[in-house]
Short mmCIF file of C-alpha atoms in Angstrom, two decimals:
data_model
loop_
_atom_site.label_atom_id
_atom_site.label_comp_id
_atom_site.label_asym_id
_atom_site.label_seq_id
_atom_site.Cartn_x
_atom_site.Cartn_y
_atom_site.Cartn_z
CA MET A 858 -9.28 56.68 -13.20
CA THR A 859 -6.36 58.21 -11.33
CA THR A 860 -2.68 58.54 -12.09
CA VAL A 861 -0.42 58.40 -9.04
CA VAL A 862 3.13 59.73 -9.41
CA LEU A 863 5.59 58.92 -6.65
CA GLY A 864 8.57 61.20 -7.07
CA TRP A 865 11.32 59.25 -5.30
CA ASP A 866 14.03 61.90 -5.39
CA ALA A 867 17.45 60.40 -6.26
CA LEU A 868 16.10 56.93 -7.12
CA ASP A 869 19.18 55.63 -8.95
CA ALA A 870 18.83 53.26 -11.91
CA ASN A 871 22.16 51.59 -11.13
CA LEU A 872 21.19 50.89 -7.52
CA VAL A 873 17.77 49.55 -8.48
CA GLU A 874 19.63 47.02 -10.61
CA ALA A 875 22.38 46.37 -8.05
CA PHE A 876 19.85 45.71 -5.29
CA ASP A 877 17.81 43.43 -7.60
CA LEU A 878 14.73 45.61 -7.32
CA ASP A 879 13.67 45.65 -10.96
CA GLY A 880 9.88 45.53 -11.11
CA THR A 881 9.32 46.64 -7.51
CA PHE A 882 8.72 50.31 -8.36
CA GLY A 883 6.61 49.42 -11.36
CA GLU A 884 6.33 46.52 -13.78
CA HIS A 885 7.98 48.48 -16.58
CA GLY A 886 11.18 50.41 -15.84
CA ARG A 887 13.81 52.40 -17.63
CA ARG A 888 16.82 54.65 -17.11
CA LEU A 889 16.34 58.35 -17.92
CA SER A 890 18.74 61.16 -18.72
CA THR A 891 18.86 64.39 -16.73
CA PHE A 892 20.68 67.73 -16.91
CA ASP A 893 23.13 69.74 -14.83
CA ASN A 894 22.71 73.16 -13.32
CA PRO A 895 25.61 74.93 -15.10
CA THR A 896 26.65 76.86 -11.99
CA LEU A 897 26.60 73.87 -9.64
CA GLY A 898 27.84 71.37 -12.22
CA LYS A 899 25.30 68.72 -11.23
CA PRO A 900 21.56 68.03 -11.43
CA HIS A 901 19.59 69.90 -8.78
CA THR A 902 16.25 68.93 -7.28
CA TYR A 903 14.79 72.43 -7.25
CA GLU A 904 14.99 72.96 -11.01
CA VAL A 905 14.59 69.40 -12.35
CA TRP A 906 11.16 68.80 -10.77
CA PRO A 907 9.75 72.02 -12.30
CA SER A 908 11.03 70.69 -15.63
CA MET A 909 9.16 67.45 -15.04
CA ILE A 910 5.82 69.12 -14.31
CA THR A 911 6.15 71.63 -17.17
CA GLY A 912 8.04 69.64 -19.79
CA LEU A 913 10.40 72.61 -20.15
CA HIS A 914 14.06 73.30 -19.47
CA PRO A 915 14.96 75.87 -16.77
CA ASP A 916 15.63 78.63 -19.31
CA ASP A 917 12.03 78.21 -20.47
CA HIS A 918 10.20 77.84 -17.15
CA GLY A 919 12.50 80.37 -15.48
CA ILE A 920 13.41 78.47 -12.31
CA HIS A 921 17.09 77.97 -11.54
CA ALA A 922 18.55 76.40 -8.41
CA ALA A 923 21.54 78.74 -8.77
CA THR A 924 22.96 81.11 -11.35
CA GLU A 925 26.39 82.61 -11.86
CA ASP A 926 25.07 86.14 -11.22
CA GLU A 927 22.59 85.52 -8.40
CA GLY A 928 23.85 82.40 -6.65
CA VAL A 929 21.30 80.32 -4.72
CA ALA A 930 17.67 81.50 -4.86
CA TRP A 931 16.98 82.52 -1.24
CA GLY A 932 13.49 83.33 -0.02
CA ASN A 933 14.64 86.20 2.21
CA PRO A 934 15.46 89.34 0.14
CA ALA A 935 18.14 90.45 2.60
CA ILE A 936 19.93 87.11 2.29
CA SER A 937 19.61 87.30 -1.51
CA VAL A 938 21.28 90.72 -1.60
CA ALA A 939 24.05 89.56 0.75
CA ALA A 940 24.55 86.46 -1.38
CA ARG A 941 24.94 88.53 -4.56
CA ILE A 942 27.52 90.77 -2.92
CA GLY A 943 29.24 87.78 -1.33
CA ARG A 944 29.74 86.11 -4.69
CA ARG A 945 32.13 88.93 -5.58
CA VAL A 946 34.09 89.19 -2.32
CA VAL A 947 33.75 85.96 -0.30
CA PRO A 948 35.60 82.72 -1.22
CA ASP A 949 33.42 79.88 -2.52
CA ASP A 950 34.13 77.46 0.33
CA LEU A 951 33.23 80.05 2.99
CA ARG A 952 30.02 81.03 1.18
CA THR A 953 29.00 77.37 1.03
CA ARG A 954 29.55 76.97 4.77
CA ILE A 955 27.55 80.13 5.51
CA GLY A 956 24.74 78.90 3.26
CA ALA A 957 24.67 75.52 4.99
CA LEU A 958 24.54 77.22 8.38
CA LEU A 959 21.62 79.40 7.29
CA ARG A 960 19.76 76.33 6.01
CA GLU A 961 20.32 74.52 9.30
CA ARG A 962 18.88 77.55 11.11
CA GLY A 963 15.74 77.41 8.99
CA ALA A 964 16.47 79.99 6.28
CA GLY A 965 14.22 79.08 3.36
CA LEU A 966 14.83 79.09 -0.36
CA ASP A 967 12.65 81.03 -2.77
CA PHE A 968 10.15 78.30 -3.57
CA LYS A 969 7.64 79.02 -6.29
CA SER A 970 3.89 78.51 -5.94
CA PRO A 971 1.29 77.64 -8.61
CA ALA A 972 0.76 81.40 -9.02
CA TYR A 973 4.31 81.75 -10.37
CA TYR A 974 3.48 79.52 -13.33
CA ARG A 975 0.09 81.14 -14.00
CA GLU A 976 1.52 84.66 -13.95
CA ARG A 977 4.17 83.71 -16.50
CA GLY A 978 1.87 81.74 -18.76
CA VAL A 979 3.72 78.47 -18.05
CA ASP A 980 1.29 75.60 -17.93
CA THR A 981 1.89 72.50 -15.81
CA VAL A 982 0.68 68.93 -15.72
CA PHE A 983 -1.77 69.96 -12.96
CA ASP A 984 -3.63 72.52 -15.06
CA GLY A 985 -7.15 71.53 -16.14
CA ARG A 986 -7.16 68.56 -13.77
CA THR A 987 -8.50 67.60 -10.39
CA ALA A 988 -5.02 67.20 -8.98
CA ARG A 989 -3.19 67.02 -5.67
CA ALA A 990 0.47 68.05 -5.69
CA ILE A 991 2.20 66.98 -2.47
CA THR A 992 5.39 68.94 -1.68
CA VAL A 993 6.54 69.01 -5.29
CA PRO A 994 9.68 71.19 -5.26
CA ASN A 995 8.96 74.70 -6.52
CA TYR A 996 5.22 74.03 -6.60
CA ALA A 997 4.42 75.01 -3.03
CA THR A 998 0.69 74.84 -2.32
CA GLU A 999 -1.36 76.44 0.42
CA ARG A 1000 -2.72 73.03 1.38
CA ASP A 1001 0.78 71.70 2.03
CA GLU A 1002 1.49 74.77 4.16
CA ARG A 1003 -1.69 74.25 6.20
CA LEU A 1004 -0.74 70.61 6.74
CA GLY A 1005 2.79 71.54 7.80
CA LEU A 1006 4.39 69.76 4.83
CA ASP A 1007 7.64 71.17 3.51
CA ALA A 1008 9.75 70.35 0.46
CA ASP A 1009 12.55 72.56 1.82
CA ARG A 1010 14.26 69.72 3.62
CA GLY A 1011 17.52 71.57 4.28
CA ALA A 1012 15.67 73.90 6.64
CA ALA A 1013 13.22 71.29 7.97
CA LEU A 1014 15.90 68.72 8.89
CA GLY A 1015 18.42 71.10 10.47
CA GLU A 1016 17.78 69.59 13.90
CA PHE A 1017 18.65 66.13 12.62
CA LEU A 1018 21.41 66.78 10.07
CA SER A 1019 24.66 68.72 9.93
CA ILE A 1020 25.32 70.06 6.44
CA ASP A 1021 28.82 71.21 5.49
CA GLU A 1022 31.23 71.44 2.58
CA GLY A 1023 33.13 68.26 1.84
CA ALA A 1024 36.75 68.02 0.71
CA ASP A 1025 35.64 67.47 -2.88
CA ASP A 1026 33.36 70.57 -2.93
CA GLU A 1027 30.26 68.39 -2.56
CA THR A 1028 27.78 69.18 0.19
CA ALA A 1029 28.42 66.74 3.03
CA HIS A 1030 25.71 65.49 5.39
CA GLU A 1031 26.22 64.00 8.84
CA PRO A 1032 23.60 62.91 11.37
CA ARG A 1033 23.15 65.03 14.51
CA VAL A 1034 21.14 62.24 16.16
CA SER A 1035 21.41 58.46 16.37
CA VAL A 1036 20.82 56.53 13.16
CA PRO A 1037 17.64 54.86 14.52
CA GLU A 1038 16.18 58.28 15.42
CA LEU A 1039 17.13 59.69 12.05
CA GLU A 1040 15.51 56.73 10.31
CA GLU A 1041 12.31 57.34 12.25
CA ARG A 1042 12.29 60.98 11.16
CA LEU A 1043 12.94 60.22 7.50
CA VAL A 1044 10.55 57.29 7.22
CA SER A 1045 7.76 59.05 9.09
CA GLU A 1046 8.08 62.00 6.71
CA ALA A 1047 7.70 59.69 3.71
CA THR A 1048 4.80 57.71 5.18
CA GLU A 1049 2.96 60.90 6.11
CA LYS A 1050 2.93 61.90 2.46
CA LEU A 1051 2.02 58.39 1.33
CA GLY A 1052 -0.86 58.47 3.79
CA ILE A 1053 -2.15 61.54 1.95
CA VAL A 1054 -1.81 59.61 -1.32
CA ARG A 1055 -3.90 56.78 0.16
CA SER A 1056 -6.50 59.29 1.31
CA CYS A 1057 -6.64 60.85 -2.16
CA LEU A 1058 -7.20 57.44 -3.72
CA GLN A 1059 -10.63 57.36 -2.09
CA ARG A 1060 -11.68 60.35 -4.19
CA ASP A 1061 -11.99 61.10 -7.90
CA TYR A 1062 -8.66 62.75 -8.57
CA ASP A 1063 -7.18 62.79 -12.05
CA LEU A 1064 -3.63 63.12 -10.75
CA VAL A 1065 -1.93 62.67 -7.38
CA PHE A 1066 1.74 63.62 -7.46
CA ALA A 1067 3.83 63.16 -4.30
CA TRP A 1068 7.48 64.12 -3.95
CA LEU A 1069 9.53 62.03 -1.50
CA GLY A 1070 13.01 63.05 -0.35
CA TYR A 1071 13.73 59.89 1.66
CA LEU A 1072 16.16 58.18 -0.74
CA ASP A 1073 17.98 61.43 -1.49
CA THR A 1074 18.78 62.08 2.17
CA VAL A 1075 19.77 58.47 2.76
CA GLY A 1076 22.00 58.56 -0.30
CA HIS A 1077 23.84 61.65 0.91
CA LEU A 1078 24.30 60.14 4.37
CA ALA A 1079 25.22 56.60 3.31
CA PRO A 1080 29.01 57.24 3.16
CA VAL A 1081 29.10 58.40 6.80
CA VAL A 1082 26.58 56.02 8.36
CA ASP A 1083 28.49 53.12 9.84
CA GLU A 1084 25.97 50.42 8.98
CA ASP A 1085 26.53 47.98 6.15
CA GLY A 1086 23.64 47.91 3.71
CA TRP A 1087 21.96 51.05 5.07
CA GLN A 1088 21.19 52.48 1.63
CA GLU A 1089 20.01 49.10 0.34
CA ARG A 1090 17.63 48.76 3.29
CA ALA A 1091 16.22 52.19 2.45
CA TYR A 1092 15.67 51.16 -1.17
CA ARG A 1093 13.90 48.00 -0.11
CA LEU A 1094 11.68 49.95 2.26
CA ALA A 1095 10.87 52.47 -0.48
CA ALA A 1096 9.98 49.58 -2.80
CA ALA A 1097 7.74 48.05 -0.12
CA LEU A 1098 5.97 51.37 0.47
CA THR A 1099 5.49 51.72 -3.27
CA GLY A 1100 3.98 48.24 -3.33
CA GLU A 1101 1.46 49.25 -0.67
CA VAL A 1102 0.32 52.16 -2.81
CA ALA A 1103 0.16 49.93 -5.90
CA ALA A 1104 -2.03 47.45 -4.02
CA ALA A 1105 -4.50 50.23 -3.18
CA LEU A 1106 -5.01 51.27 -6.82
CA ALA A 1107 -8.17 50.55 -8.76
CA PRO A 1108 -7.79 48.41 -11.90
CA ASP A 1109 -7.88 51.43 -14.23
CA ASP A 1110 -5.45 53.54 -12.18
CA THR A 1111 -1.83 54.08 -13.22
CA LEU A 1112 1.26 54.24 -11.01
CA LEU A 1113 4.42 56.03 -12.12
CA CYS A 1114 7.61 56.25 -10.05
CA VAL A 1115 10.23 58.69 -11.23
CA SER A 1116 13.38 60.46 -10.04
CA ASP A 1117 15.29 63.61 -10.97
CA HIS A 1118 18.80 62.17 -10.71
CA GLY A 1119 20.61 59.22 -9.19
CA LEU A 1120 22.79 59.23 -6.09
CA THR A 1121 25.69 56.85 -5.46
CA ASP A 1122 28.49 57.11 -2.89
CA GLY A 1123 27.04 60.40 -1.70
CA HIS A 1124 27.25 62.06 -5.14
CA HIS A 1125 24.53 62.98 -7.62
CA THR A 1126 24.63 60.86 -10.77
CA HIS A 1127 23.05 61.18 -14.20
CA ASP A 1128 21.09 57.94 -13.79
CA PRO A 1129 17.51 58.73 -12.74
CA TYR A 1130 15.00 55.91 -12.92
CA ALA A 1131 11.39 55.67 -13.98
CA ALA A 1132 8.97 52.76 -13.62
CA ALA A 1133 5.27 52.43 -14.33
CA SER A 1134 2.38 50.02 -14.24
CA ASP A 1135 1.40 51.07 -17.78
CA THR A 1136 3.89 51.13 -20.67
CA GLU A 1137 2.10 54.18 -22.11
CA ALA A 1138 3.41 56.26 -19.21
CA LEU A 1139 6.96 55.54 -20.39
CA ARG A 1140 6.51 55.56 -24.15
CA GLY A 1141 8.93 58.10 -25.61
CA VAL A 1142 10.11 59.16 -22.16
CA GLU A 1143 13.88 59.34 -22.50
CA SER A 1144 14.66 62.36 -20.31
CA VAL A 1145 13.34 63.93 -17.13
CA VAL A 1146 11.93 66.68 -19.38
CA ASP A 1147 9.80 64.04 -21.15
CA VAL A 1148 8.11 62.89 -17.93
CA ARG A 1149 5.21 65.28 -18.38
CA ASP A 1150 4.43 63.78 -21.79
CA GLY A 1151 4.19 60.33 -20.22
CA ILE A 1152 1.85 61.57 -17.50
CA GLU A 1153 -0.34 63.40 -20.02
CA ARG A 1154 -0.69 60.23 -22.05
CA VAL A 1155 -2.32 58.21 -19.24
CA THR A 1156 -4.07 60.87 -17.16
CA PRO A 1157 -7.63 62.18 -17.63
CA SER A 1158 -8.49 65.89 -17.53
CA THR A 1159 -11.88 66.37 -15.91
CA GLY A 1160 -11.46 69.98 -14.84
CA GLU A 1161 -10.17 71.59 -11.68
CA THR A 1162 -11.87 71.26 -8.29
CA ASP A 1163 -10.68 71.29 -4.69
CA ASP A 1164 -13.51 69.03 -3.56
CA PRO A 1165 -13.55 65.83 -5.64
CA PRO A 1166 -16.31 63.33 -4.83
CA VAL A 1167 -15.73 60.00 -3.13
CA ARG A 1168 -15.03 57.20 -5.58
CA GLU A 1169 -17.85 54.73 -5.95
CA ALA A 1170 -15.86 51.86 -4.44
CA PHE A 1171 -15.50 53.81 -1.18
CA ARG A 1172 -19.04 55.07 -0.82
CA ALA A 1173 -21.05 53.86 2.16
CA ASP A 1174 -24.71 53.92 3.12
CA SER A 1175 -25.08 57.33 4.75
CA ALA A 1176 -28.28 56.29 6.52
CA VAL A 1177 -26.32 53.90 8.73
CA THR A 1178 -24.15 56.66 10.19
CA SER A 1179 -26.47 59.65 9.85
CA ARG A 1180 -26.37 62.13 12.78
CA ASP A 1181 -27.28 65.79 13.03
CA ALA A 1182 -24.71 68.54 13.51
CA SER A 1183 -25.55 69.19 17.16
CA ASP A 1184 -24.95 65.52 18.06
CA VAL A 1185 -21.54 65.60 16.39
CA ARG A 1186 -20.60 68.87 18.11
CA ASP A 1187 -21.65 67.52 21.52
CA GLN A 1188 -19.52 64.43 21.05
CA LEU A 1189 -16.48 66.45 19.92
CA GLU A 1190 -16.84 68.68 22.98
CA ASP A 1191 -17.02 65.63 25.25
CA LEU A 1192 -13.84 64.29 23.67
CA GLY A 1193 -12.01 67.60 24.13
CA TYR A 1194 -11.71 68.54 20.46
CA LEU A 1195 -13.78 71.70 20.86
#
């Protein structure tokens, strides 16, 4: 019995309806409410997802995308100090441009790890469970790092995107490469993570939670991409990919799709969407902060392990493929792996 959460960042309730996609992200769907970062004046990915996995507001879990005193939470201490000083002496529009340039050059934000929550006594939906968190913002795991997975998309996509300050003080995105190449980059990133989800479904996990930034990036780029229906095509592809995951679930598994905010005409909206295969996952879930309650309601807690066994449906007769270690090593050497 496994709960799979697909965190489609910026999945917008209004666009799901406009594109006639009700039911494609889950049989039961609903609009959620979200909250603004008071400094930025809009919902922000890097503090809303921690609220989802903890069930707490930023003042309680301690993670803020930006504050009036500190500005953006940079990972490099030298940049953090410069940012604090700059808030007092550098105009806002120039600081935003400098920040965007740093992100394009790979400067990382101060992403939190599971240790952050443990050290502060903040429990998460992953605690006490055999769980796999895949690039959940501000829950950076060592496994993701070993696999080369990164939730810091501003740094990771610098080669493909130009990020600057728009005329309306919103962050503006423009492609650095052709739209087909950009699509390949964005879709391959999403399918890599969904491939991990499919792999996890062969084992006895309680919870598999994957964050996907595909729709968020497409939403920011949609106003400048000169292709009619580009954002709608992305939504339909996301729905199809979700359907593939749903088809791989066992009968007693649960699928939940959820977002942190909406995104229309390149701007964040207060219309996140949630959909699930089981109504219990949505019962009483009105806000992004309630998402954890819904997950808790449908997800087992069998204890924590990094090595869950293979699910019975995927077990094979080991005698058919049994070989000793030296045979395997010899073959890997012949193939050039060793």
